[in-house]
Short mmCIF file of C-alpha atoms in Angstrom, two decimals:
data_model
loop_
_atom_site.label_atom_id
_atom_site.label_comp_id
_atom_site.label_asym_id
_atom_site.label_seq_id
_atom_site.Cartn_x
_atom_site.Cartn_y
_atom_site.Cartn_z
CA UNK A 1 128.53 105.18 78.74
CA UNK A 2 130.76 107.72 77.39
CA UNK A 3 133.11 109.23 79.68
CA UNK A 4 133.30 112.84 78.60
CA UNK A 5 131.09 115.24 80.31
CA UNK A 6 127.69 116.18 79.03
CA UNK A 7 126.12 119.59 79.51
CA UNK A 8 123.33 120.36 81.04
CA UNK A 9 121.62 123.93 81.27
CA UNK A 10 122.92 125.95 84.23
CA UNK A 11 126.26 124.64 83.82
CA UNK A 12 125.28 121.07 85.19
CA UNK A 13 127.36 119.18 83.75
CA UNK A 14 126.51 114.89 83.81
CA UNK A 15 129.78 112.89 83.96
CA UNK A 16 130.13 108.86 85.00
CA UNK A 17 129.34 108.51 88.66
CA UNK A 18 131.34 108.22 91.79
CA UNK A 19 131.04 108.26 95.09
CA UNK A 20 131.54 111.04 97.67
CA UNK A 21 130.93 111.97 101.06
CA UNK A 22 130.47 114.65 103.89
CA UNK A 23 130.82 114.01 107.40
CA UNK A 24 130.23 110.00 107.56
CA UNK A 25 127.54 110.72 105.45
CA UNK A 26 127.97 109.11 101.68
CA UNK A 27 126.92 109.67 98.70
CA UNK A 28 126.65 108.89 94.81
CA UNK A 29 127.28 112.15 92.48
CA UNK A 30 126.31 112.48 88.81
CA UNK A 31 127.05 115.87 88.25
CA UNK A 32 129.45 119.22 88.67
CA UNK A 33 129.19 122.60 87.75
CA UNK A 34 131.16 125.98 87.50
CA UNK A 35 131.02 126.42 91.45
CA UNK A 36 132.31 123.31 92.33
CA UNK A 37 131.08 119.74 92.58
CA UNK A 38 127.13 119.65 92.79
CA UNK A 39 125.83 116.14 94.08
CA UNK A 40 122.31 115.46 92.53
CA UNK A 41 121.40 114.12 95.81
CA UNK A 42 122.07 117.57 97.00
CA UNK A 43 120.13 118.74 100.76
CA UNK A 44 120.56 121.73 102.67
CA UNK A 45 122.58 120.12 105.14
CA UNK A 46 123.67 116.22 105.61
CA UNK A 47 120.68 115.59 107.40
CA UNK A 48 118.80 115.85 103.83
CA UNK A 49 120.86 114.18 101.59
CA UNK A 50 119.39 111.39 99.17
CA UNK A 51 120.61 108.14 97.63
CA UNK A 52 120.08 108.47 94.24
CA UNK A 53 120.29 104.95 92.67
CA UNK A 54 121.87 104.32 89.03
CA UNK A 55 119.25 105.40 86.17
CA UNK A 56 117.04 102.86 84.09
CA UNK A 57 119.59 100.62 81.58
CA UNK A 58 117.21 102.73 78.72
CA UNK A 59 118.58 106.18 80.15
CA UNK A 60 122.45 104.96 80.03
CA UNK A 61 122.83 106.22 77.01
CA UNK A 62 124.05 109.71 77.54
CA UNK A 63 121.86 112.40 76.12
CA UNK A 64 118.74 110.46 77.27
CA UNK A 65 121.07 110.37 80.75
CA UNK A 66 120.79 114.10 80.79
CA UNK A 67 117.05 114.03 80.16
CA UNK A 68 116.33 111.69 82.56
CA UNK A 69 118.55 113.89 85.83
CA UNK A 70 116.84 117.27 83.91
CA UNK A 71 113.72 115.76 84.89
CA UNK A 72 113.45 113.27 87.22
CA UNK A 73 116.08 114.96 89.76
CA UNK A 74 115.02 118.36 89.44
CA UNK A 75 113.37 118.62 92.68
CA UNK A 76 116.25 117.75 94.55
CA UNK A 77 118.24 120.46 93.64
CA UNK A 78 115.30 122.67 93.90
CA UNK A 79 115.13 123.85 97.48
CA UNK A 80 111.81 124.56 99.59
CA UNK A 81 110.82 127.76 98.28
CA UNK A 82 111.18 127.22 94.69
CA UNK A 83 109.25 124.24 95.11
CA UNK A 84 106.79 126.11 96.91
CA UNK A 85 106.55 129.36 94.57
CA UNK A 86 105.72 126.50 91.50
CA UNK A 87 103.02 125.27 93.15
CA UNK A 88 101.50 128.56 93.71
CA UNK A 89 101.91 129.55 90.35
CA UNK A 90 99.95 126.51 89.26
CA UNK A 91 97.17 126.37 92.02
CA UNK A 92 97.04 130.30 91.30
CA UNK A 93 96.38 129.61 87.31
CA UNK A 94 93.65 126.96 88.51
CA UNK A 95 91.79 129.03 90.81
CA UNK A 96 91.68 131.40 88.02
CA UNK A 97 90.14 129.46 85.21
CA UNK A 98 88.09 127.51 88.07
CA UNK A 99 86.82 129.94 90.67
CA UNK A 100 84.49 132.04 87.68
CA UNK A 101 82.73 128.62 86.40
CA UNK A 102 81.17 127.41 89.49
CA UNK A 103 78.07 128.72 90.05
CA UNK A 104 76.24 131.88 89.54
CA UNK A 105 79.05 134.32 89.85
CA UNK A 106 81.47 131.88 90.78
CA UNK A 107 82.96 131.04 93.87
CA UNK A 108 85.30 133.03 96.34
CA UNK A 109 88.81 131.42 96.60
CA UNK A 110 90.56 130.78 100.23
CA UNK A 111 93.51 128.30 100.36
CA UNK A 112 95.63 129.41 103.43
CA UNK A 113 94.66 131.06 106.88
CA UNK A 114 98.34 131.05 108.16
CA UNK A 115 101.76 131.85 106.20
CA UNK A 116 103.44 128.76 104.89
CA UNK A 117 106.62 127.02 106.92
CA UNK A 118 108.92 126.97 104.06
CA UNK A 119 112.60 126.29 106.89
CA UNK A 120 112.65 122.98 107.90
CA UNK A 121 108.97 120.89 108.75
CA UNK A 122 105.94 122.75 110.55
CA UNK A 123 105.04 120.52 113.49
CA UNK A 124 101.63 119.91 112.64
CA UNK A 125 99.49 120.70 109.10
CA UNK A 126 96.06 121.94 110.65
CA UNK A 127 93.44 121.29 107.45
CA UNK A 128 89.91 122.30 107.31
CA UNK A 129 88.34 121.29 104.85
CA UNK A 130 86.76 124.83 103.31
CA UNK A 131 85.99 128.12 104.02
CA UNK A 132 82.98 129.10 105.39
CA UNK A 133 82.42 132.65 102.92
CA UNK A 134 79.21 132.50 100.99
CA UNK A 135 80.43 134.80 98.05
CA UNK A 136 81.07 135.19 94.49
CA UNK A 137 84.79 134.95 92.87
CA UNK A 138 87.05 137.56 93.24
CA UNK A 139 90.66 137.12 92.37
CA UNK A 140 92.87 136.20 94.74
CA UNK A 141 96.23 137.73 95.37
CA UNK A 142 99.18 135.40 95.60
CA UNK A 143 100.47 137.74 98.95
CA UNK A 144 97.74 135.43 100.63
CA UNK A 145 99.94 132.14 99.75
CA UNK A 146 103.02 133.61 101.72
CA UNK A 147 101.61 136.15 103.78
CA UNK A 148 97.99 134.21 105.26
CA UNK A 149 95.32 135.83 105.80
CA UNK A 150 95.41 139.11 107.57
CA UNK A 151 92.49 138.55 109.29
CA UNK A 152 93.48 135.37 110.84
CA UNK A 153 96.21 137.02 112.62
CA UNK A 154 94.05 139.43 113.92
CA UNK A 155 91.28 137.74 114.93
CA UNK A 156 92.06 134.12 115.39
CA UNK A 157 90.94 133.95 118.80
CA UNK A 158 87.67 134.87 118.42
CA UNK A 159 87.38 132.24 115.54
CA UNK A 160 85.96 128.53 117.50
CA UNK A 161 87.83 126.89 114.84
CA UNK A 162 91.63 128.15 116.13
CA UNK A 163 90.17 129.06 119.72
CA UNK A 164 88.75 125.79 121.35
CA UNK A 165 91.78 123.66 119.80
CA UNK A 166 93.70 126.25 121.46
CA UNK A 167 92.47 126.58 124.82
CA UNK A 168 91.74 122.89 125.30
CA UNK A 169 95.92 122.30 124.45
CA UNK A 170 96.31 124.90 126.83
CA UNK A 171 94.65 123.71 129.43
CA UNK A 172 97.14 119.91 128.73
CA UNK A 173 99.89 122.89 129.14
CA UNK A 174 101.13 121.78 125.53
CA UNK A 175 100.41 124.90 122.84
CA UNK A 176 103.69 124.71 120.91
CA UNK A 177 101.78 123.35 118.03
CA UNK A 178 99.64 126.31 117.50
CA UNK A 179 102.52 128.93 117.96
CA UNK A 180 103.45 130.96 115.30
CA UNK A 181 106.71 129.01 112.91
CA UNK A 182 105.33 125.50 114.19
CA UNK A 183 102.08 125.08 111.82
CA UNK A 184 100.57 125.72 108.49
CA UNK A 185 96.64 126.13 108.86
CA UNK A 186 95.25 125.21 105.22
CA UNK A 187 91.60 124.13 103.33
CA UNK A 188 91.55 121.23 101.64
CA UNK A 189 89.59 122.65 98.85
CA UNK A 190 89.69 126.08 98.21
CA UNK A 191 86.50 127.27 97.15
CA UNK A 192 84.09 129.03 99.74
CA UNK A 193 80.68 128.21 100.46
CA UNK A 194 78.16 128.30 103.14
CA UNK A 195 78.62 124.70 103.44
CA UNK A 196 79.91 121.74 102.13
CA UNK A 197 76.71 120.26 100.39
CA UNK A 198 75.79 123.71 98.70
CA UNK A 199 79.34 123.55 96.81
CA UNK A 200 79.22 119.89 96.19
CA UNK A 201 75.91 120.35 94.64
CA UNK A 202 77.64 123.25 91.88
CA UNK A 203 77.69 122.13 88.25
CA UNK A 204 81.81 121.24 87.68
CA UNK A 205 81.77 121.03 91.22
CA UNK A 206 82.83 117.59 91.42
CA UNK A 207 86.34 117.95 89.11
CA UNK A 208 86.92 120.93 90.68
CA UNK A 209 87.06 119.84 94.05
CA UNK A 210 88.91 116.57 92.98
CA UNK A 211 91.68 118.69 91.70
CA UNK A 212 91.99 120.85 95.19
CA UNK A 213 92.81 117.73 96.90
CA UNK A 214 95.54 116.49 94.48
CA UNK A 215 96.98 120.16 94.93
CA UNK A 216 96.57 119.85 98.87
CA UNK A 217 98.05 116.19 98.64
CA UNK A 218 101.22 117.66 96.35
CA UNK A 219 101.97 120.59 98.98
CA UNK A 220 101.83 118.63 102.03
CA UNK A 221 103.85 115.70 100.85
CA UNK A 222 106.53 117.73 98.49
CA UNK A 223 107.04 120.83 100.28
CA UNK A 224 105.67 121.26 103.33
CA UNK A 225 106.11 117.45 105.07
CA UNK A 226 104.55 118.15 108.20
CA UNK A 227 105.50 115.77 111.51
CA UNK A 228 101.62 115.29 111.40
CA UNK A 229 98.06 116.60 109.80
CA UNK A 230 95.06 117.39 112.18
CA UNK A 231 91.66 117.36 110.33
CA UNK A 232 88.85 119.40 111.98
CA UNK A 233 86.60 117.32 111.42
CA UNK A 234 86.29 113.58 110.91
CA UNK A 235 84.04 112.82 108.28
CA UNK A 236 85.17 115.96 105.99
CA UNK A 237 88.46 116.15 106.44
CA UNK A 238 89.91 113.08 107.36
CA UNK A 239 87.38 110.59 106.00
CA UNK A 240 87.26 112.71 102.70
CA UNK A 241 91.08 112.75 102.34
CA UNK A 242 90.89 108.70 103.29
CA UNK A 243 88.65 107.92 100.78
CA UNK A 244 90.45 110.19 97.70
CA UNK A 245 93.92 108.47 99.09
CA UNK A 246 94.11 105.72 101.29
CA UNK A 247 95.73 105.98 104.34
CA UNK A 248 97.25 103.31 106.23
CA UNK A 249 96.61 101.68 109.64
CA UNK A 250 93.46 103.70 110.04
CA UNK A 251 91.58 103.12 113.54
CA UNK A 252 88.94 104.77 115.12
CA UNK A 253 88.98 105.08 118.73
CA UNK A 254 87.12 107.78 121.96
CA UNK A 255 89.62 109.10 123.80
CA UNK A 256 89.86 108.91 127.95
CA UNK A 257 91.77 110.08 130.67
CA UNK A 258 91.79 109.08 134.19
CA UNK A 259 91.81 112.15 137.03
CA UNK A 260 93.86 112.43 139.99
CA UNK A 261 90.59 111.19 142.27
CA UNK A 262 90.52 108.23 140.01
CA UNK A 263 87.60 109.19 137.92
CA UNK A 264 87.54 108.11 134.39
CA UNK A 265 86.40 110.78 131.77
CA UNK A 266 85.75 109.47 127.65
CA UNK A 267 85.00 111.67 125.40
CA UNK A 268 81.30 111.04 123.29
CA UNK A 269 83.60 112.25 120.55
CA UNK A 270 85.04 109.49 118.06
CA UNK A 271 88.45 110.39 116.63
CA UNK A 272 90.23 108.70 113.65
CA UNK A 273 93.81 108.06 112.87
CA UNK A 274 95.87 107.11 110.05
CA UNK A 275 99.19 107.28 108.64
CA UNK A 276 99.08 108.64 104.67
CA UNK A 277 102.91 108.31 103.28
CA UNK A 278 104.12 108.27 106.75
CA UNK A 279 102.53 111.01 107.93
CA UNK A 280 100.38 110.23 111.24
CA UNK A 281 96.97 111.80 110.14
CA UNK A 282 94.34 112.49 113.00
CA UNK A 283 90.83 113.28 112.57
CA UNK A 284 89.31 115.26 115.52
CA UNK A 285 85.30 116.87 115.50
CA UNK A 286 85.41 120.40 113.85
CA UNK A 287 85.88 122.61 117.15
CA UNK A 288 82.85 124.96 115.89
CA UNK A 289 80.64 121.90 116.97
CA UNK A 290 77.34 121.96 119.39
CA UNK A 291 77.82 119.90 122.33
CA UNK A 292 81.37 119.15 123.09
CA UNK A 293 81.70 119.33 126.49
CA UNK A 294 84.54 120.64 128.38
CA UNK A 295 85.42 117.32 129.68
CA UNK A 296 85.07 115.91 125.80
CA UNK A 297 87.66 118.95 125.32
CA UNK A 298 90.18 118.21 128.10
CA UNK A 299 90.18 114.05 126.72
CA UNK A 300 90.86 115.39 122.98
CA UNK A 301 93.42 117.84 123.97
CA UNK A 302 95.38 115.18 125.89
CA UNK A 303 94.89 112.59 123.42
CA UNK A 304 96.28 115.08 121.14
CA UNK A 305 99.11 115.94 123.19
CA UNK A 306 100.25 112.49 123.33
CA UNK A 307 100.11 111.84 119.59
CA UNK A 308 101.47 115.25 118.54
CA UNK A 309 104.09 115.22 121.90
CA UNK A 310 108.33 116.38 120.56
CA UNK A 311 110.77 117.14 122.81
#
């Protein structure tokens, strides 16, 4: 490898590699630049630093050296947000071209109910797995991918989706995972419809919804990177997301919990969990459900409290 620098757009400039450190935290570096040295492995804070190991024998030559940090590094010196804003501009493009070609009229677009968590990792990703709007396509405006929608901060308690998950971790005194800054509420697929089969059934249905999930899978696991994903609902959100992916370690189980007189309460309801790129995955019924019983509630709230439990 030569030893003289090569440049790099930005002022990145590639030079042999050596090893530095912060703290007791170390590091390999392939790069500086006009402010100082820039580490390719570069994080916010030590916490988030990467070991970036020597490239492919093919890349040591240098220009294809340059092409190969350009490219394959370039998210690590991208931060959150940037990383974030891309993949809006792309699922924005897509829901453009997309949303007009599915049925008469086309389909309405929803992707997030809350605003994204774009400082450090939400505790929990809730995903549904569409919305519920029966409507033709209308643009939508990217102020919905940072802002959320308006009317779930308005009138998210009267919504059985966000209200029964919410009570029922209320009542196991444990609602810091559905407070504001801990959680990004998402669809899976982001196309409306009155339900799941009438969309399914669309022509170009079938690519389009296949393409949703990819998107959904990219966001979770390269910018947001959630402590853990709640599905409401089993078989459409986790068992869909299974089956597209493969998680790990999947078990199905009905949760139980013993009260103070010694009675034993298990919930009718059958819950799922998984672990997809090492993030735990559970699959609860979707709260707008007939039949859950209060005690079915109380079992899944403190089944989710143990699973979703940080200090």
């Amino acid at each position: 490898m030569a030893s003289s620098p090569a440049p790099l757009s930005g002022g990145l400039m590639i030079h042999p590699p050596r090893r530095s450190s912060v703290g007791d935290v170390s590091y390999m570096e392939w790069g500086s630049g006009g402010g100082g040295d820039i580490a390719l492995c570069r994080g916010r804070d030590v916490n988030l630093y990467w070991s970036v190991a020597p490239p492919p024998r093919e890349y040591l030559n240098m220009l294809n050296f340059g092409i190969y940090v350009s490219l394959s590094l370039m998210n690590l010196l991208m931060d959150q947000k940037q990383r974030y804003a891309q993949w809006v501009d792309k699922v924005s493009r897509f829901l453009e071209e997309t949303g007009p070609t599915l049925g008469n009229g086309g389909r309405c677009c929803s992707v997030f109910q809350s605003k994204p968590v774009l400082e450090g990792q939400p505790d929990v990703l809730f995903l549904g797995y569409n919305a519920q709007e029966d409507y033709g396509y209308v643009p939508l405006s990217k102020d919905r991918f940072w802002d959320g929608n308006p009317s779930f901060y308005a009138e998210r308690m009267k919504w059985r989706i966000w209200s029964k998950p919410y009570h029922a971790l209320a009542f196991a005194d444990y609602t810091k995972p559905m407070e504001d800054g801990n959680f990004v509420f998402m669809n899976a697929v982001y196309f409306g419809s009155k339900t799941i089969k009438q969309l399914e059934q669309l022509p170009n249905a079938k690519p389009a919804i296949a393409q949703c999930l990819e998107f959904t899978k990219e966001v979770i696991h390269d910018v947001f990177k959630p402590k853990a994903i709640v599905c409401f609902s089993v078989a459409d959100g986790f068992d869909a997301l299974n089956t597209s992916f493969g998680f790990e370690s999947v078990i199905s189980f009905h949760p139980n919990r013993i009260l103070p007189d010694g009675t034993k309460l298990e919930c009718k309801w059958e819950l799922k969990l998984g672990i997809w790129n090492g993030i735990p995955v559970i699959g609860m019924p979707h709260p707008s459900a007939r039949g859950i019983s209060n005690d079915d509630w109380g079992t899944i709230a403190y089944a989710l409290k143990d699973l979703l439990y940080r200090k």
